[in-house]
Tab-separated table of N, CA, C and O in Angstrom:
chain	number	residue	atom	x	y	z
A	279	MET	N	59.502	105.886	191.811
A	279	MET	CA	60.316	106.905	192.464
A	279	MET	C	61.294	106.220	193.422
A	279	MET	O	61.009	105.207	193.971
A	280	SER	N	62.375	106.870	193.598
A	280	SER	CA	63.455	106.291	194.398
A	280	SER	C	63.350	106.723	195.857
A	280	SER	O	64.171	106.295	196.673
A	281	GLY	N	62.483	107.590	196.223
A	281	GLY	CA	62.386	108.008	197.589
A	281	GLY	C	63.170	109.325	197.861
A	281	GLY	O	63.071	109.854	198.956
A	282	TYR	N	63.953	109.695	196.948
A	282	TYR	CA	64.716	110.958	197.109
A	282	TYR	C	63.926	112.089	196.485
A	282	TYR	O	63.233	111.927	195.505
A	283	PRO	N	64.032	113.290	197.100
A	283	PRO	CA	63.291	114.396	196.498
A	283	PRO	C	63.877	114.779	195.169
A	283	PRO	O	65.115	114.670	194.944
A	284	GLN	N	63.014	115.158	194.293
A	284	GLN	CA	63.487	115.582	192.999
A	284	GLN	C	64.066	116.978	193.039
A	284	GLN	O	63.467	117.911	193.630
A	285	VAL	N	65.268	117.092	192.527
A	285	VAL	CA	65.921	118.399	192.509
A	285	VAL	C	66.040	118.874	191.069
A	285	VAL	O	66.383	118.086	190.178
A	286	SER	N	65.717	120.163	190.903
A	286	SER	CA	65.778	120.693	189.549
A	286	SER	C	67.232	120.700	189.050
A	286	SER	O	68.157	120.717	189.807
A	287	HIS	N	67.363	120.698	187.751
A	287	HIS	CA	68.691	120.721	187.147
A	287	HIS	C	69.445	122.011	187.542
A	287	HIS	O	70.640	121.948	187.781
A	288	ARG	N	68.778	123.120	187.546
A	288	ARG	CA	69.420	124.396	187.902
A	288	ARG	C	69.910	124.360	189.377
A	288	ARG	O	71.000	124.803	189.626
A	289	ARG	N	69.144	123.781	190.284
A	289	ARG	CA	69.552	123.723	191.641
A	289	ARG	C	70.779	122.829	191.796
A	289	ARG	O	71.730	123.133	192.500
A	290	ALA	N	70.758	121.692	191.096
A	290	ALA	CA	71.910	120.755	191.172
A	290	ALA	C	73.171	121.463	190.572
A	290	ALA	O	74.290	121.316	191.115
A	291	GLU	N	72.977	122.177	189.511
A	291	GLU	CA	74.125	122.913	188.932
A	291	GLU	C	74.664	123.958	189.869
A	291	GLU	O	75.859	124.168	189.975
A	292	PHE	N	73.750	124.644	190.554
A	292	PHE	CA	74.142	125.688	191.503
A	292	PHE	C	74.984	125.095	192.635
A	292	PHE	O	76.090	125.634	192.956
A	293	TRP	N	74.521	123.950	193.188
A	293	TRP	CA	75.301	123.340	194.315
A	293	TRP	C	76.654	122.735	193.840
A	293	TRP	O	77.615	122.781	194.580
A	294	ARG	N	76.672	122.248	192.613
A	294	ARG	CA	77.939	121.771	192.037
A	294	ARG	C	78.939	122.946	191.946
A	294	ARG	O	80.089	122.795	192.243
A	295	THR	N	78.406	124.100	191.500
A	295	THR	CA	79.258	125.294	191.378
A	295	THR	C	79.725	125.760	192.758
A	295	THR	O	80.921	126.116	192.906
A	296	VAL	N	78.865	125.739	193.747
A	296	VAL	CA	79.254	126.139	195.096
A	296	VAL	C	80.318	125.209	195.671
A	296	VAL	O	81.324	125.645	196.238
A	297	ARG	N	80.155	123.908	195.431
A	297	ARG	CA	81.184	122.935	195.962
A	297	ARG	C	82.521	123.150	195.242
A	297	ARG	O	83.567	123.130	195.871
A	298	THR	N	82.482	123.429	193.959
A	298	THR	CA	83.687	123.690	193.198
A	298	THR	C	84.379	124.949	193.720
A	298	THR	O	85.590	124.950	193.895
A	299	ALA	N	83.575	125.986	193.912
A	299	ALA	CA	84.156	127.245	194.404
A	299	ALA	C	84.770	127.050	195.770
A	299	ALA	O	85.836	127.633	196.080
A	300	LEU	N	84.100	126.345	196.678
A	300	LEU	CA	84.631	126.090	197.980
A	300	LEU	C	85.968	125.269	197.937
A	300	LEU	O	86.899	125.586	198.684
A	301	ALA	N	86.015	124.309	197.042
A	301	ALA	CA	87.220	123.534	196.898
A	301	ALA	C	88.358	124.372	196.432
A	301	ALA	O	89.523	124.286	196.876
A	302	VAL	N	88.077	125.215	195.452
A	302	VAL	CA	89.127	126.164	194.912
A	302	VAL	C	89.573	127.090	195.966
A	302	VAL	O	90.812	127.340	196.138
A	303	ALA	N	88.650	127.680	196.748
A	303	ALA	CA	89.009	128.584	197.819
A	303	ALA	C	89.866	127.941	198.847
A	303	ALA	O	90.831	128.500	199.392
A	304	LEU	N	89.552	126.691	199.195
A	304	LEU	CA	90.327	125.945	200.152
A	304	LEU	C	91.741	125.681	199.665
A	304	LEU	O	92.746	125.886	200.371
A	305	LEU	N	91.860	125.325	198.391
A	305	LEU	CA	93.199	125.069	197.825
A	305	LEU	C	94.027	126.379	197.765
A	305	LEU	O	95.242	126.350	198.071
A	306	VAL	N	93.410	127.473	197.446
A	306	VAL	CA	94.125	128.741	197.385
A	306	VAL	C	94.545	129.135	198.806
A	306	VAL	O	95.675	129.594	199.025
A	307	ALA	N	93.637	128.949	199.794
A	307	ALA	CA	94.045	129.307	201.162
A	307	ALA	C	95.211	128.442	201.630
A	307	ALA	O	96.124	128.939	202.335
A	308	LEU	N	95.179	127.169	201.306
A	308	LEU	CA	96.277	126.279	201.711
A	308	LEU	C	97.594	126.721	201.026
A	308	LEU	O	98.662	126.720	201.651
A	309	ALA	N	97.505	127.058	199.741
A	309	ALA	CA	98.748	127.474	199.039
A	309	ALA	C	99.286	128.801	199.590
A	309	ALA	O	100.481	128.942	199.782
A	310	VAL	N	98.378	129.778	199.901
A	310	VAL	CA	98.860	131.053	200.444
A	310	VAL	C	99.430	130.784	201.848
A	310	VAL	O	100.463	131.352	202.189
A	311	GLY	N	98.773	129.949	202.645
A	311	GLY	CA	99.335	129.655	203.979
A	311	GLY	C	100.692	129.016	203.915
A	311	GLY	O	101.617	129.360	204.714
A	312	GLN	N	100.857	128.145	203.000
A	312	GLN	CA	102.180	127.453	202.853
A	312	GLN	C	103.221	128.452	202.363
A	312	GLN	O	104.397	128.414	202.867
A	313	ALA	N	102.887	129.310	201.452
A	313	ALA	CA	103.828	130.321	200.980
A	313	ALA	C	104.235	131.278	202.090
A	313	ALA	O	105.396	131.656	202.253
A	314	TRP	N	103.253	131.655	202.911
A	314	TRP	CA	103.508	132.534	204.035
A	314	TRP	C	104.461	131.854	205.057
A	314	TRP	O	105.407	132.466	205.509
A	315	GLN	N	104.212	130.627	205.314
A	315	GLN	CA	105.014	129.912	206.261
A	315	GLN	C	106.468	129.779	205.759
A	315	GLN	O	107.412	129.957	206.466
A	316	LEU	N	106.624	129.459	204.493
A	316	LEU	CA	107.944	129.345	203.917
A	316	LEU	C	108.672	130.698	203.969
A	316	LEU	O	109.851	130.727	204.347
A	317	GLY	N	107.967	131.748	203.674
A	317	GLY	CA	108.630	133.055	203.684
A	317	GLY	C	109.015	133.444	205.120
A	317	GLY	O	110.051	134.023	205.371
A	318	TYR	N	108.142	133.104	206.076
A	318	TYR	CA	108.394	133.354	207.505
A	318	TYR	C	109.612	132.620	207.989
A	318	TYR	O	110.530	133.185	208.604
A	319	THR	N	109.690	131.321	207.651
A	319	THR	CA	110.813	130.518	208.153
A	319	THR	C	112.104	130.957	207.498
A	319	THR	O	113.141	130.967	208.135
A	320	GLN	N	112.071	131.265	206.237
A	320	GLN	CA	113.293	131.713	205.535
A	320	GLN	C	113.735	133.070	206.089
A	320	GLN	O	114.946	133.301	206.281
A	321	GLY	N	112.795	133.964	206.363
A	321	GLY	CA	113.131	135.266	206.898
A	321	GLY	C	113.689	135.099	208.294
A	321	GLY	O	114.617	135.818	208.653
A	322	THR	N	113.146	134.200	209.077
A	322	THR	CA	113.651	133.990	210.436
A	322	THR	C	115.088	133.405	210.383
A	322	THR	O	115.932	133.901	211.148
A	323	ALA	N	115.307	132.511	209.491
A	323	ALA	CA	116.619	131.882	209.355
A	323	ALA	C	117.637	132.929	208.880
A	323	ALA	O	118.780	133.020	209.406
A	324	ALA	N	117.247	133.789	208.004
A	324	ALA	CA	118.104	134.850	207.516
A	324	ALA	C	118.413	135.843	208.604
A	324	ALA	O	119.570	136.270	208.810
A	325	GLY	N	117.393	136.189	209.383
A	325	GLY	CA	117.578	137.055	210.514
A	325	GLY	C	118.511	136.468	211.555
A	325	GLY	O	119.352	137.178	212.132
A	326	TYR	N	118.396	135.207	211.825
A	326	TYR	CA	119.243	134.502	212.782
A	326	TYR	C	120.712	134.534	212.250
A	326	TYR	O	121.595	134.828	213.077
A	327	GLY	N	120.910	134.279	211.000
A	327	GLY	CA	122.227	134.300	210.476
A	327	GLY	C	122.900	135.685	210.528
A	327	GLY	O	124.036	135.848	210.877
A	328	GLU	N	122.045	136.713	210.208
A	328	GLU	CA	122.627	138.070	210.259
A	328	GLU	C	122.895	138.465	211.698
A	328	GLU	O	123.929	139.103	211.958
A	329	GLY	N	122.076	138.068	212.589
A	329	GLY	CA	122.284	138.379	214.029
A	329	GLY	C	123.568	137.705	214.507
A	329	GLY	O	124.344	138.318	215.308
A	330	ARG	N	123.780	136.540	214.111
A	330	ARG	CA	124.977	135.789	214.515
A	330	ARG	C	126.244	136.462	213.946
A	330	ARG	O	127.258	136.643	214.654
A	331	ALA	N	126.196	136.860	212.684
A	331	ALA	CA	127.325	137.540	212.071
A	331	ALA	C	127.601	138.861	212.764
A	331	ALA	O	128.754	139.223	213.001
A	332	ASP	N	126.505	139.601	213.083
A	332	ASP	CA	126.692	140.884	213.771
A	332	ASP	C	127.336	140.658	215.156
A	332	ASP	O	128.206	141.443	215.558
A	333	GLY	N	126.877	139.664	215.819
A	333	GLY	CA	127.462	139.324	217.158
A	333	GLY	C	128.907	138.981	217.067
A	333	GLY	O	129.714	139.404	217.893
A	334	THR	N	129.248	138.201	216.059
A	334	THR	CA	130.683	137.811	215.870
A	334	THR	C	131.506	139.080	215.555
A	334	THR	O	132.585	139.248	216.076
A	335	ASP	N	130.952	139.958	214.722
A	335	ASP	CA	131.694	141.164	214.399
A	335	ASP	C	131.895	142.063	215.599
A	335	ASP	O	132.953	142.604	215.828
A	336	ARG	N	130.835	142.169	216.425
A	336	ARG	CA	130.951	142.979	217.673
A	336	ARG	C	131.963	142.391	218.594
A	336	ARG	O	132.732	143.123	219.229
A	337	ALA	N	131.951	141.054	218.760
A	337	ALA	CA	132.909	140.427	219.642
A	337	ALA	C	134.315	140.655	219.130
A	337	ALA	O	135.264	140.917	219.939
A	338	TYR	N	134.536	140.541	217.866
A	338	TYR	CA	135.845	140.769	217.290
A	338	TYR	C	136.304	142.215	217.550
A	338	TYR	O	137.419	142.469	217.956
A	339	GLU	N	135.391	143.167	217.298
A	339	GLU	CA	135.732	144.570	217.527
A	339	GLU	C	136.042	144.848	218.973
A	339	GLU	O	136.946	145.612	219.302
A	340	ARG	N	135.291	144.223	219.904
A	340	ARG	CA	135.576	144.455	221.340
A	340	ARG	C	136.979	143.859	221.676
A	340	ARG	O	137.722	144.480	222.416
A	341	GLY	N	137.234	142.664	221.142
A	341	GLY	CA	138.507	142.042	221.413
A	341	GLY	C	139.667	142.906	220.846
A	341	GLY	O	140.729	143.061	221.476
A	342	HIS	N	139.468	143.365	219.642
A	342	HIS	CA	140.473	144.171	219.006
A	342	HIS	C	140.733	145.500	219.792
A	342	HIS	O	141.874	145.889	220.051
A	343	SER	N	139.638	146.116	220.210
A	343	SER	CA	139.785	147.357	220.990
A	343	SER	C	140.461	147.095	222.286
A	343	SER	O	141.317	147.859	222.737
A	344	ALA	N	140.130	145.963	222.964
A	344	ALA	CA	140.783	145.629	224.240
A	344	ALA	C	142.290	145.347	224.024
A	344	ALA	O	143.132	145.796	224.798
A	345	ALA	N	142.640	144.676	222.908
A	345	ALA	CA	144.033	144.370	222.659
A	345	ALA	C	144.780	145.659	222.358
A	345	ALA	O	145.905	145.836	222.866
A	346	VAL	N	144.191	146.564	221.565
A	346	VAL	CA	144.868	147.856	221.296
A	346	VAL	C	145.050	148.643	222.577
A	346	VAL	O	146.093	149.178	222.846
A	347	SER	N	144.029	148.661	223.409
A	347	SER	CA	144.060	149.387	224.641
A	347	SER	C	145.150	148.864	225.570
A	347	SER	O	145.937	149.558	226.143
A	348	ASP	N	145.180	147.510	225.647
A	348	ASP	CA	146.189	146.836	226.482
A	348	ASP	C	147.631	147.118	225.978
A	348	ASP	O	148.487	147.390	226.717
A	349	TYR	N	147.764	147.115	224.661
A	349	TYR	CA	149.075	147.342	224.040
A	349	TYR	C	149.528	148.784	224.309
A	349	TYR	O	150.668	149.020	224.674
A	350	GLN	N	148.614	149.736	224.144
A	350	GLN	CA	148.942	151.088	224.311
A	350	GLN	C	149.263	151.426	225.811
A	350	GLN	O	150.074	152.248	226.133
A	351	GLY	N	148.589	150.639	226.686
A	351	GLY	CA	148.856	150.810	228.143
A	351	GLY	C	150.031	150.050	228.563
A	351	GLY	O	150.488	150.184	229.726
A	352	GLY	N	150.612	149.225	227.771
A	352	GLY	CA	151.782	148.447	228.111
A	352	GLY	C	151.546	147.207	228.949
A	352	GLY	O	152.447	146.724	229.577
A	353	VAL	N	150.266	146.750	228.986
A	353	VAL	CA	149.941	145.590	229.834
A	353	VAL	C	149.411	144.431	229.015
A	353	VAL	O	148.664	143.613	229.521
A	354	ALA	N	149.784	144.326	227.769
A	354	ALA	CA	149.285	143.239	226.930
A	354	ALA	C	149.791	141.905	227.451
A	354	ALA	O	151.016	141.769	227.742
A	355	GLU	N	148.925	140.968	227.607
A	355	GLU	CA	149.318	139.645	228.170
A	355	GLU	C	150.316	138.941	227.219
A	355	GLU	O	151.242	138.347	227.726
A	356	TRP	N	150.154	139.065	225.934
A	356	TRP	CA	151.044	138.404	225.039
A	356	TRP	C	152.441	138.978	225.065
A	356	TRP	O	153.394	138.342	224.716
A	357	ALA	N	152.517	140.283	225.418
A	357	ALA	CA	153.832	140.948	225.447
A	357	ALA	C	154.614	140.546	226.682
A	357	ALA	O	155.810	140.651	226.752
A	358	GLU	N	153.934	140.147	227.758
A	358	GLU	CA	154.560	139.797	228.997
A	358	GLU	C	155.278	138.419	228.936
A	358	GLU	O	156.149	138.154	229.722
A	359	GLU	N	154.862	137.627	228.039
A	359	GLU	CA	155.375	136.203	227.987
A	359	GLU	C	156.735	136.162	227.416
A	359	GLU	O	157.341	136.866	226.770
């Protein structure tokens, strides 16, 4: 005898199956986590880009409104020059 306890074939097969299932579950969890992170970062980047575009549009609209208002009031800076 080698000093190790004898393990039945069924018990060894059971633990091999458990180890395989745990490894598969770990790989699936890692893949899902990575997919979630990728989706989150892409969504954040898209939101940032949309927010910047909206801000630029609003700034343009405010500037345009101010220019029209100044022109209608007769105090446009560019007209005084």
